[in-house]
Coordinates of C-alpha atoms and ligand atoms in Angstrom, one line a residue:
M258 CA -46.5 -132.1 55.6
T259 CA -44.6 -135.2 56.7
D260 CA -46.3 -138.6 57.4
L261 CA -43.5 -140.9 57.3
T262 CA -40.4 -141.1 59.7
V263 CA -36.9 -142.3 58.9
L264 CA -33.9 -143.0 61.2
S265 CA -30.6 -142.4 58.8
L266 CA -27.9 -144.3 60.6
A267 CA -24.3 -143.7 59.3
S268 CA -20.8 -143.0 60.5
E269 CA -20.3 -139.5 58.6
C270 CA -22.4 -136.6 58.3
W271 CA -21.4 -133.3 56.5
P272 CA -20.5 -130.8 58.1
L273 CA -20.0 -132.4 61.4
V274 CA -17.7 -135.1 60.3
K275 CA -16.5 -136.0 56.5
T276 CA -13.9 -138.2 55.0
G277 CA -15.8 -138.6 51.7
G278 CA -18.9 -138.3 49.7
L279 CA -20.8 -140.6 52.1
A280 CA -21.0 -137.5 54.7
D281 CA -22.3 -135.1 51.5
V282 CA -25.0 -137.8 51.1
V283 CA -26.1 -138.2 54.6
G284 CA -26.1 -134.4 55.0
A285 CA -28.3 -133.8 52.2
L286 CA -30.8 -136.7 52.2
P287 CA -33.1 -134.9 54.9
V288 CA -33.5 -132.0 52.9
A289 CA -33.9 -134.0 49.7
V290 CA -36.8 -136.1 51.2
E291 CA -38.8 -133.7 53.3
P292 CA -40.6 -132.3 50.3
H293 CA -42.1 -135.5 49.8
G294 CA -43.7 -136.0 53.1
V295 CA -40.5 -137.5 54.9
A296 CA -39.2 -136.6 58.2
M297 CA -35.8 -137.7 58.6
T298 CA -33.7 -137.8 61.5
R299 CA -29.8 -138.6 61.6
M300 CA -27.8 -140.6 63.8
I301 CA -24.1 -140.7 64.1
P302 CA -21.2 -141.6 66.5
G303 CA -20.0 -138.8 69.1
Y304 CA -16.5 -138.5 67.8
P305 CA -14.8 -135.5 69.4
A306 CA -15.0 -133.4 66.4
V307 CA -19.0 -134.0 66.3
M308 CA -19.1 -133.6 70.3
H309 CA -17.4 -130.2 70.1
K310 CA -19.9 -128.8 67.4
L311 CA -23.3 -129.7 69.1
G312 CA -25.4 -126.9 70.7
R313 CA -27.9 -127.9 73.1
K314 CA -28.7 -131.4 73.8
R315 CA -30.6 -133.7 75.8
T316 CA -30.3 -137.2 76.9
L317 CA -32.6 -139.6 75.2
H318 CA -31.5 -142.7 76.2
K319 CA -28.6 -144.0 78.7
Y320 CA -26.4 -147.6 78.4
D321 CA -25.1 -149.0 81.2
S322 CA -23.6 -151.4 79.0
L323 CA -23.6 -150.8 75.0
L324 CA -21.9 -154.1 73.9
G325 CA -19.8 -153.8 77.1
S326 CA -19.3 -150.1 77.6
P327 CA -21.3 -147.4 79.0
A328 CA -23.3 -144.9 76.5
R329 CA -25.8 -142.2 75.9
I330 CA -28.1 -141.4 73.0
L331 CA -27.8 -137.5 72.7
A332 CA -30.6 -135.5 70.9
T333 CA -30.2 -132.5 69.4
K334 CA -30.6 -130.5 66.3
H335 CA -28.4 -129.4 63.3
D336 CA -29.2 -127.2 60.7
D337 CA -32.5 -127.0 62.2
R338 CA -33.0 -130.6 61.6
P339 CA -33.0 -133.4 64.2
L340 CA -29.9 -135.3 65.2
L341 CA -29.1 -138.0 67.4
V342 CA -25.7 -138.8 68.3
L343 CA -24.2 -141.8 70.1
D344 CA -22.0 -140.4 72.8
A345 CA -19.8 -143.6 73.9
P346 CA -16.5 -142.3 74.9
A347 CA -14.9 -145.9 75.2
Y348 CA -15.9 -146.1 71.3
Y349 CA -15.3 -142.6 69.8
D350 CA -13.3 -140.2 72.2
R351 CA -10.0 -140.2 70.7
D352 CA -7.5 -138.6 68.2
G353 CA -7.2 -139.5 64.9
G354 CA -10.0 -140.3 62.2
P355 CA -13.6 -141.7 62.4
Y356 CA -12.1 -145.2 61.2
S357 CA -8.1 -144.9 61.8
D358 CA -5.7 -143.7 64.4
P359 CA -3.5 -140.8 64.0
M360 CA -0.9 -142.8 62.2
G361 CA -3.7 -144.0 59.8
R362 CA -4.0 -147.6 60.8
D363 CA -7.6 -148.8 61.3
W364 CA -8.6 -148.7 64.8
F365 CA -8.4 -152.3 66.3
D366 CA -11.7 -152.3 67.5
N367 CA -13.7 -150.8 64.6
G368 CA -15.9 -154.0 64.4
L369 CA -17.2 -153.1 68.1
R370 CA -17.2 -149.3 67.5
F371 CA -19.8 -149.7 64.7
A372 CA -21.9 -152.7 66.1
A373 CA -22.5 -150.5 69.0
L374 CA -23.7 -147.8 66.6
A375 CA -25.9 -150.3 64.7
R376 CA -27.2 -151.7 68.0
A377 CA -28.2 -148.2 69.3
G378 CA -29.7 -147.1 65.8
A379 CA -31.8 -150.5 65.7
D380 CA -33.0 -149.6 69.5
V381 CA -33.9 -146.1 68.6
A382 CA -35.6 -147.1 65.2
A383 CA -37.8 -149.7 67.2
G384 CA -38.9 -147.5 70.1
R385 CA -36.4 -148.8 72.6
A386 CA -34.6 -145.9 73.4
G387 CA -36.8 -143.0 74.4
H388 CA -37.9 -142.4 71.0
K389 CA -40.9 -143.1 69.3
P390 CA -40.6 -145.7 66.8
F391 CA -39.5 -144.7 63.4
D392 CA -41.2 -146.3 60.2
V393 CA -38.1 -146.8 58.4
L394 CA -34.4 -147.4 59.4
H395 CA -32.0 -146.4 56.7
A396 CA -28.6 -148.0 57.1
H397 CA -25.5 -146.5 55.4
D398 CA -22.4 -148.6 54.4
W399 CA -20.6 -151.5 56.5
Q400 CA -20.7 -149.5 59.6
A401 CA -24.6 -149.5 60.0
G402 CA -24.8 -153.1 58.2
L403 CA -25.7 -154.6 61.5
A404 CA -28.6 -152.7 62.3
P405 CA -31.0 -154.5 60.2
A406 CA -29.9 -157.7 61.8
Y407 CA -30.7 -155.9 65.3
L408 CA -34.2 -155.1 64.0
V409 CA -34.6 -158.7 62.8
H410 CA -33.4 -160.3 65.9
G411 CA -34.8 -157.5 68.4
A412 CA -37.7 -157.8 70.7
N413 CA -41.2 -157.4 69.1
A414 CA -39.4 -158.0 65.7
D415 CA -42.9 -158.6 64.1
H416 CA -43.7 -155.0 64.7
R417 CA -40.1 -153.8 63.8
P418 CA -39.7 -150.8 61.1
A419 CA -38.9 -151.6 57.9
S420 CA -35.3 -151.3 56.8
V421 CA -32.9 -150.0 53.9
M422 CA -29.5 -150.8 53.3
T423 CA -27.5 -148.6 50.9
I424 CA -24.4 -149.6 49.4
H425 CA -21.8 -146.4 48.7
N426 CA -19.1 -148.5 48.4
M427 CA -18.6 -152.5 48.2
A428 CA -15.0 -152.3 48.6
F429 CA -15.4 -151.8 52.3
Q430 CA -17.4 -154.4 53.8
G431 CA -16.8 -154.7 57.5
F432 CA -15.5 -158.4 57.7
F433 CA -14.4 -159.7 61.2
G434 CA -13.3 -163.1 62.7
A435 CA -15.7 -165.6 64.1
D436 CA -14.6 -164.8 68.0
F437 CA -15.9 -161.5 67.1
F438 CA -19.8 -162.7 67.0
P439 CA -20.1 -163.3 70.9
R440 CA -19.6 -159.6 71.3
L441 CA -22.3 -158.6 69.3
E442 CA -25.2 -160.1 71.7
L443 CA -27.1 -161.1 68.9
P444 CA -28.8 -164.8 69.3
R445 CA -26.7 -167.8 68.2
A446 CA -29.3 -168.4 65.4
A447 CA -28.1 -165.2 64.1
F448 CA -24.7 -166.7 63.1
S449 CA -25.8 -168.5 59.9
I450 CA -25.5 -167.9 56.2
D451 CA -28.9 -166.4 56.3
G452 CA -27.6 -163.9 58.6
V453 CA -24.6 -162.3 59.7
E454 CA -22.2 -165.1 58.9
Y455 CA -19.7 -164.7 56.0
H456 CA -16.9 -167.0 55.3
G457 CA -16.8 -168.4 58.7
G458 CA -16.6 -164.8 60.0
V459 CA -19.0 -161.9 60.7
G460 CA -19.8 -159.7 57.6
M461 CA -21.8 -156.3 58.5
L462 CA -22.4 -155.1 55.2
K463 CA -23.2 -158.8 54.1
A464 CA -25.6 -158.8 57.0
G465 CA -27.1 -155.7 56.0
V466 CA -27.5 -156.8 52.2
M467 CA -29.1 -160.0 53.7
L468 CA -31.5 -158.9 55.9
A469 CA -32.7 -155.4 55.1
D470 CA -36.1 -155.1 53.5
A471 CA -34.5 -153.1 50.5
I472 CA -31.1 -152.5 49.1
T473 CA -29.9 -149.5 47.4
T474 CA -26.8 -148.1 46.0
V475 CA -26.0 -144.8 44.6
S476 CA -26.4 -145.4 41.1
P477 CA -28.4 -147.5 38.6
R478 CA -25.2 -148.6 36.6
Y479 CA -23.7 -149.6 40.1
A480 CA -26.6 -151.7 41.1
E481 CA -26.0 -153.8 37.8
E482 CA -22.4 -153.8 38.0
I483 CA -22.5 -155.2 41.5
K484 CA -24.1 -158.6 40.4
K485 CA -20.8 -159.3 38.7
P486 CA -17.8 -160.8 40.4
E487 CA -15.4 -157.7 39.5
F488 CA -17.5 -155.2 41.4
G489 CA -19.5 -157.5 43.9
M490 CA -16.5 -158.1 45.5
G491 CA -17.7 -161.6 46.6
L492 CA -21.1 -160.3 47.4
E493 CA -22.3 -160.8 43.8
G494 CA -24.2 -163.8 44.5
L495 CA -26.1 -162.6 47.4
I496 CA -27.1 -159.5 45.4
L497 CA -28.0 -161.4 42.4
G498 CA -30.3 -163.5 44.9
R499 CA -32.0 -160.5 46.1
Q500 CA -31.8 -158.4 43.0
D501 CA -35.8 -157.8 43.2
R502 CA -35.0 -155.8 46.4
L503 CA -32.3 -153.8 44.6
S504 CA -32.2 -150.4 43.1
G505 CA -30.1 -147.7 42.1
I506 CA -30.7 -144.1 43.1
V507 CA -28.3 -141.6 41.8
N508 CA -27.1 -139.2 44.4
G509 CA -27.5 -135.5 44.0
I510 CA -25.6 -132.2 45.5
D511 CA -26.5 -129.7 47.7
T512 CA -27.2 -126.4 45.2
Q513 CA -26.9 -124.2 48.4
E514 CA -23.8 -125.5 49.4
W515 CA -22.2 -125.9 45.8
N516 CA -23.6 -122.7 43.8
P517 CA -20.9 -120.9 41.7
A518 CA -22.9 -117.8 41.8
T519 CA -23.1 -117.5 46.0
D520 CA -19.9 -119.8 46.9
P521 CA -17.7 -117.9 49.4
A522 CA -15.0 -120.1 48.8
L523 CA -14.4 -118.5 45.3
N524 CA -12.3 -115.4 44.4
A525 CA -14.9 -114.4 41.6
P526 CA -18.5 -116.1 41.6
F527 CA -19.9 -116.6 38.2
T528 CA -23.0 -118.1 36.1
A529 CA -23.4 -120.0 33.1
K530 CA -24.6 -117.0 31.2
A531 CA -21.3 -115.2 32.7
L532 CA -18.4 -117.5 33.0
A533 CA -15.7 -114.7 33.1
G534 CA -15.4 -114.9 37.0
R535 CA -13.7 -118.2 36.4
A536 CA -10.6 -116.5 35.0
A537 CA -9.9 -114.9 38.4
N538 CA -10.6 -118.2 40.3
K539 CA -7.8 -119.9 37.7
R540 CA -5.5 -117.2 38.6
A541 CA -5.9 -117.9 42.2
I542 CA -5.1 -121.5 41.8
E543 CA -2.4 -120.8 40.1
T544 CA -1.0 -118.9 42.9
A545 CA -2.1 -121.6 45.4
F546 CA 0.0 -124.2 43.7
A547 CA 2.9 -122.2 42.4
L548 CA 1.9 -122.8 38.6
T549 CA 3.2 -120.7 35.8
P550 CA 0.3 -118.4 35.0
G551 CA -1.2 -119.1 31.6
D552 CA -4.4 -119.5 29.5
G553 CA -3.6 -123.1 28.5
P554 CA -5.6 -126.0 30.1
L555 CA -5.7 -126.6 34.0
F556 CA -6.8 -129.7 35.2
T557 CA -7.6 -130.6 38.6
V558 CA -7.9 -133.7 40.5
I559 CA -9.8 -133.6 44.2
S560 CA -9.6 -137.4 45.4
R561 CA -8.8 -139.9 47.9
L562 CA -5.6 -141.1 46.5
T563 CA -6.4 -144.7 46.2
W564 CA -6.3 -147.5 43.5
Q565 CA -10.0 -147.4 43.4
K566 CA -9.7 -143.9 42.2
G567 CA -7.1 -144.9 39.6
M568 CA -4.3 -142.6 40.7
D569 CA -1.6 -144.7 39.9
V570 CA -2.7 -144.6 36.2
L571 CA -2.9 -140.8 36.7
I572 CA 0.8 -140.6 37.8
E573 CA 1.7 -142.5 34.7
V574 CA 0.0 -140.2 32.4
L575 CA 1.3 -137.1 33.8
D576 CA 4.5 -136.6 31.9
H577 CA 2.1 -136.8 28.8
L578 CA -0.4 -134.4 30.2
V579 CA 2.4 -131.8 30.5
G580 CA 3.9 -132.5 27.1
L581 CA 0.8 -131.6 25.4
G582 CA 0.5 -128.3 27.2
G583 CA -1.4 -129.1 30.1
R584 CA -1.1 -128.1 33.6
L585 CA -2.4 -129.9 36.9
A586 CA -3.3 -128.8 40.2
L587 CA -4.1 -131.7 42.8
L588 CA -5.6 -132.0 46.1
G589 CA -5.8 -135.1 47.8
T590 CA -4.6 -137.6 50.7
G591 CA -4.2 -141.3 50.7
D592 CA -1.9 -143.7 49.9
A593 CA 1.7 -143.1 50.7
A594 CA 3.0 -144.5 47.5
I595 CA 0.5 -142.7 45.4
E596 CA 1.4 -139.6 47.4
A597 CA 5.3 -140.0 46.7
G598 CA 4.6 -140.5 42.9
L599 CA 2.6 -137.2 42.9
H600 CA 5.5 -135.4 44.4
A601 CA 7.8 -136.8 42.0
A602 CA 5.8 -135.7 39.0
A603 CA 5.5 -132.2 40.6
A604 CA 9.3 -132.1 41.1
R605 CA 9.7 -133.0 37.3
H606 CA 7.6 -130.4 36.5
P607 CA 7.8 -127.3 38.3
G608 CA 5.0 -124.6 37.5
R609 CA 3.1 -127.2 35.4
I610 CA 2.2 -129.7 38.4
G611 CA 1.2 -128.7 41.9
V612 CA 0.5 -131.1 44.3
R613 CA -1.5 -130.4 47.9
I614 CA -1.6 -133.2 50.1
G615 CA -4.3 -132.9 52.8
Y616 CA -7.8 -132.1 53.2
D617 CA -9.3 -128.9 52.4
E618 CA -13.0 -128.3 51.6
K619 CA -12.4 -124.5 50.7
L620 CA -9.7 -125.3 48.2
A621 CA -11.8 -128.3 46.7
H622 CA -14.6 -125.5 45.9
L623 CA -12.0 -122.8 44.4
L624 CA -10.6 -125.8 42.2
Q625 CA -13.9 -126.5 40.9
G626 CA -14.7 -122.9 40.4
G627 CA -11.3 -122.2 38.2
A628 CA -9.8 -125.3 36.6
D629 CA -11.0 -126.2 33.1
A630 CA -11.2 -129.9 33.7
I631 CA -11.6 -132.3 36.7
L632 CA -9.9 -135.9 36.0
I633 CA -11.6 -138.9 37.4
P634 CA -10.2 -142.2 36.5
S635 CA -11.9 -144.3 38.8
R636 CA -11.9 -148.3 38.4
F637 CA -15.0 -148.2 40.0
E638 CA -17.4 -145.4 41.3
P639 CA -20.6 -146.2 42.9
C640 CA -21.6 -142.5 42.3
G641 CA -18.9 -139.9 42.7
L642 CA -19.6 -136.4 43.6
T643 CA -16.6 -134.8 42.2
Q644 CA -18.1 -135.0 38.5
L645 CA -21.3 -133.5 39.6
Y646 CA -19.8 -130.5 41.5
G647 CA -17.5 -130.2 38.3
L648 CA -21.0 -130.2 36.2
A649 CA -22.4 -127.3 38.3
Y650 CA -19.1 -125.3 38.3
G651 CA -18.1 -125.7 34.7
C652 CA -15.2 -127.7 35.4
V653 CA -15.4 -130.4 32.4
P654 CA -15.4 -133.8 33.8
I655 CA -13.1 -136.5 32.3
V656 CA -14.4 -139.5 33.8
A657 CA -13.7 -143.5 33.5
R658 CA -17.2 -145.1 31.9
T659 CA -18.1 -146.7 35.5
G660 CA -20.9 -146.7 38.0
G661 CA -22.1 -143.3 38.6
L662 CA -19.7 -141.5 36.4
A663 CA -20.9 -143.2 33.4
D664 CA -24.7 -142.3 34.5
T665 CA -24.1 -138.5 35.0
V666 CA -21.8 -137.3 32.4
V667 CA -22.7 -137.3 28.8
D668 CA -19.7 -138.1 26.6
T669 CA -18.6 -135.4 23.9
N670 CA -18.9 -136.9 20.1
V671 CA -19.9 -135.3 17.3
A672 CA -23.7 -136.0 17.7
A673 CA -23.5 -134.8 21.2
I674 CA -21.9 -131.6 19.8
A675 CA -24.6 -131.1 17.5
S676 CA -27.1 -131.9 19.7
K677 CA -25.9 -129.6 22.8
S678 CA -26.0 -132.6 25.0
A679 CA -22.2 -133.3 25.9
T680 CA -21.3 -132.2 29.4
G681 CA -17.7 -133.8 29.6
L682 CA -15.6 -136.9 28.3
Q683 CA -15.8 -140.5 28.9
F684 CA -13.0 -143.2 28.6
S685 CA -12.8 -147.0 29.1
P686 CA -10.7 -148.8 30.1
V687 CA -8.5 -147.4 33.0
S688 CA -5.5 -147.5 31.3
Y689 CA -2.7 -145.5 30.2
E690 CA -3.6 -145.4 26.8
A691 CA -7.5 -144.5 27.3
L692 CA -6.7 -141.8 30.0
A693 CA -3.8 -140.3 27.8
D694 CA -6.4 -140.0 24.7
A695 CA -9.2 -138.5 26.8
I696 CA -6.7 -136.0 27.8
A697 CA -5.5 -135.3 24.4
R698 CA -9.4 -135.1 23.0
A699 CA -10.0 -132.7 25.9
I700 CA -7.1 -130.4 25.1
K701 CA -8.0 -130.3 21.6
L702 CA -11.7 -129.3 22.5
Y703 CA -10.5 -126.8 24.8
G704 CA -8.9 -125.3 21.6
D705 CA -12.2 -124.5 20.4
A706 CA -13.4 -121.8 22.9
A707 CA -17.0 -122.1 21.3
V708 CA -17.5 -125.4 21.8
W709 CA -15.9 -125.9 25.2
K710 CA -18.3 -123.2 26.6
Q711 CA -21.1 -125.2 25.0
I712 CA -19.7 -128.5 27.2
Q713 CA -19.7 -126.1 30.2
R714 CA -23.0 -124.9 29.8
S715 CA -24.7 -127.9 29.0
G716 CA -23.0 -129.5 32.2
M717 CA -24.3 -126.4 34.3
A718 CA -27.8 -126.8 32.8
A719 CA -28.0 -130.6 33.8
D720 CA -30.0 -131.8 36.8
F721 CA -27.8 -132.6 39.5
S722 CA -30.0 -131.4 42.0
W723 CA -31.4 -134.1 44.6
D724 CA -35.3 -133.4 43.3
Q725 CA -35.5 -136.8 41.4
S726 CA -33.7 -138.8 44.1
G727 CA -35.2 -137.4 47.0
R728 CA -38.7 -138.3 45.2
D729 CA -37.3 -141.8 44.7
Y730 CA -36.1 -142.6 48.1
A731 CA -39.4 -141.0 49.7
A732 CA -41.2 -143.4 47.2
L733 CA -39.0 -146.4 48.5
Y734 CA -39.7 -145.6 52.2
R735 CA -43.5 -145.5 51.5
R736 CA -43.5 -148.9 49.7
L737 CA -41.7 -150.5 52.5
K738 CA -44.2 -148.9 55.3
E739 CA -47.4 -150.1 53.1
P740 CA -46.5 -153.7 51.8
Q741 CA -48.6 -154.6 49.0
Ligands
ADP169 P1 -15.4 -140.7 47.7 O1 -16.5 -140.8 48.6 O2 -15.4 -142.3 47.1 O3 -14.5 -140.5 48.4 P2 -17.1 -138.8 46.3 O4 -16.7 -138.2 44.9 O5 -18.3 -139.5 46.4 O6 -15.8 -140.1 46.4 O7 -17.0 -137.8 47.1 C1 -15.6 -137.4 47.5 C2 -15.9 -136.0 48.4 O8 -14.7 -135.7 49.4 C3 -16.2 -135.0 47.5 O9 -17.2 -133.9 48.2 C4 -14.8 -134.2 47.3 O10 -14.9 -132.8 47.0 C5 -14.4 -134.6 48.9 N1 -13.0 -134.4 48.8 C6 -12.0 -135.7 48.7 N2 -10.7 -135.5 48.6 C7 -10.8 -134.2 49.3 C8 -9.7 -133.3 49.8 N3 -8.3 -134.0 49.7 N4 -10.0 -132.0 50.2 C9 -11.1 -131.6 50.1 N5 -12.2 -132.6 49.7 C10 -12.0 -133.6 49.4
GLC170 C1 -18.8 -143.9 48.3 C2 -18.6 -144.0 46.8 C3 -18.8 -142.7 46.1 C4 -20.4 -142.2 46.2 C5 -20.1 -141.9 47.8 C6 -21.6 -141.2 48.1 O1 -17.8 -143.3 48.9 O2 -17.1 -144.3 46.8 O3 -18.8 -143.1 44.4 O4 -20.3 -141.2 45.7 O5 -19.9 -142.9 48.6 O6 -22.4 -142.2 48.1

């Protein structure tokens, strides 16, 4: 029985459109909260990739002008759950990615493209667009950040739905110049320090953080970190001022999609009891990445290739990794300079380092299912999902001690080995020395097959499901609906 309705508004949703972990989370949330009485509807932009995958749909609402361009809100189902799609060809019907053109440059009108999403989402949630009102609007990241502002400044604001703003990444804030404000069709009063104004321009994430009824981020530790300048990236003062509304709820993973016993992307499925299948997956990785076959430790990286992810430090450490007898299979895409550095390392170490530039979901599964350890040297990490997939697949995570990485991986030390609680390795800071040391520790541990297996099994037994977090989100929605 569901008694609470939530509209989840985002720019990505797996499996329709994905550039990172946001899509996985938005895709998984409805299933996570449903057992706790919450009926969640997702709403995303109608990019071509999304429009092509839609089944039966009907028009819920038509705009002659949604911030200047015609648009329709389409209602359909995906995975048996309701999905709303904002079909606005002027904003979304183009080649390229959700945020950037085919050359990788941000779309020139990203502000307007996502203000339109936020406006339409607020209209739907408030019952102004052919759908009955929702109890709660849940806005994800800067792309949905203006939705709480549209609710606060919309008609009938006294009876508006409650709103939740989730920060998946503070590094992307959606900041635009003051000349952009009139395009938003918000009242003049909204352009103030208590509203959408930020450093003289429009701050879309700032607006959401300022005006939402609750703020969440995707791990408890990151919720603490963003109160400091290093992680708050300019919004730390506002976050501190609203900390009574802030909580950290760690992401789970979709354990249907990511189950090593049934994963069709693996050459050989396996379980915690019977890990032997991993060897066949390792062979498949060696072939795919042209690595010299062997039983030595095989590391993987599956990542956006950016400064956030510490990929520059990874490049520095690769000669050392190979010198210690390690090999690396890396899958990623991102900054050109990092890609070039990785190619150079692969050229220096043929058969030891294999690099695949691109986005390949199936290969990501195989790497988790066959590599021995996954390296995640992020400078900051709101939650991180690849360490959770690593835990589930016996691919031991080696992580920087930050954000969700610190919250989800138990470091290996003598006590943790004795109590069988260790699930990976943590290191700090993100430097050549600390990462090199962590890799050396991992290779030494790998040499003790019994201990390594124990770490793998403890990881696989850890709770990375959505159970607790689904309950936490549902409890939050409920508190907002029934204010004390
Ligand atoms: P972020 O969202 O910051 O990139 P996360 O760890 O939360 O980091 O999520 C990344 C998601 O994207 C994971 O599902 C990961 O497997 C996937 N991913 C990242 N890069 C690639 C790639 N090149 N190919 C396939 N999947 C990738
Ligand atoms: C962001 C963060 C990542 C998090 C993901 C999903 O992309 O960088 O840490 O796991 O959102 O919440």
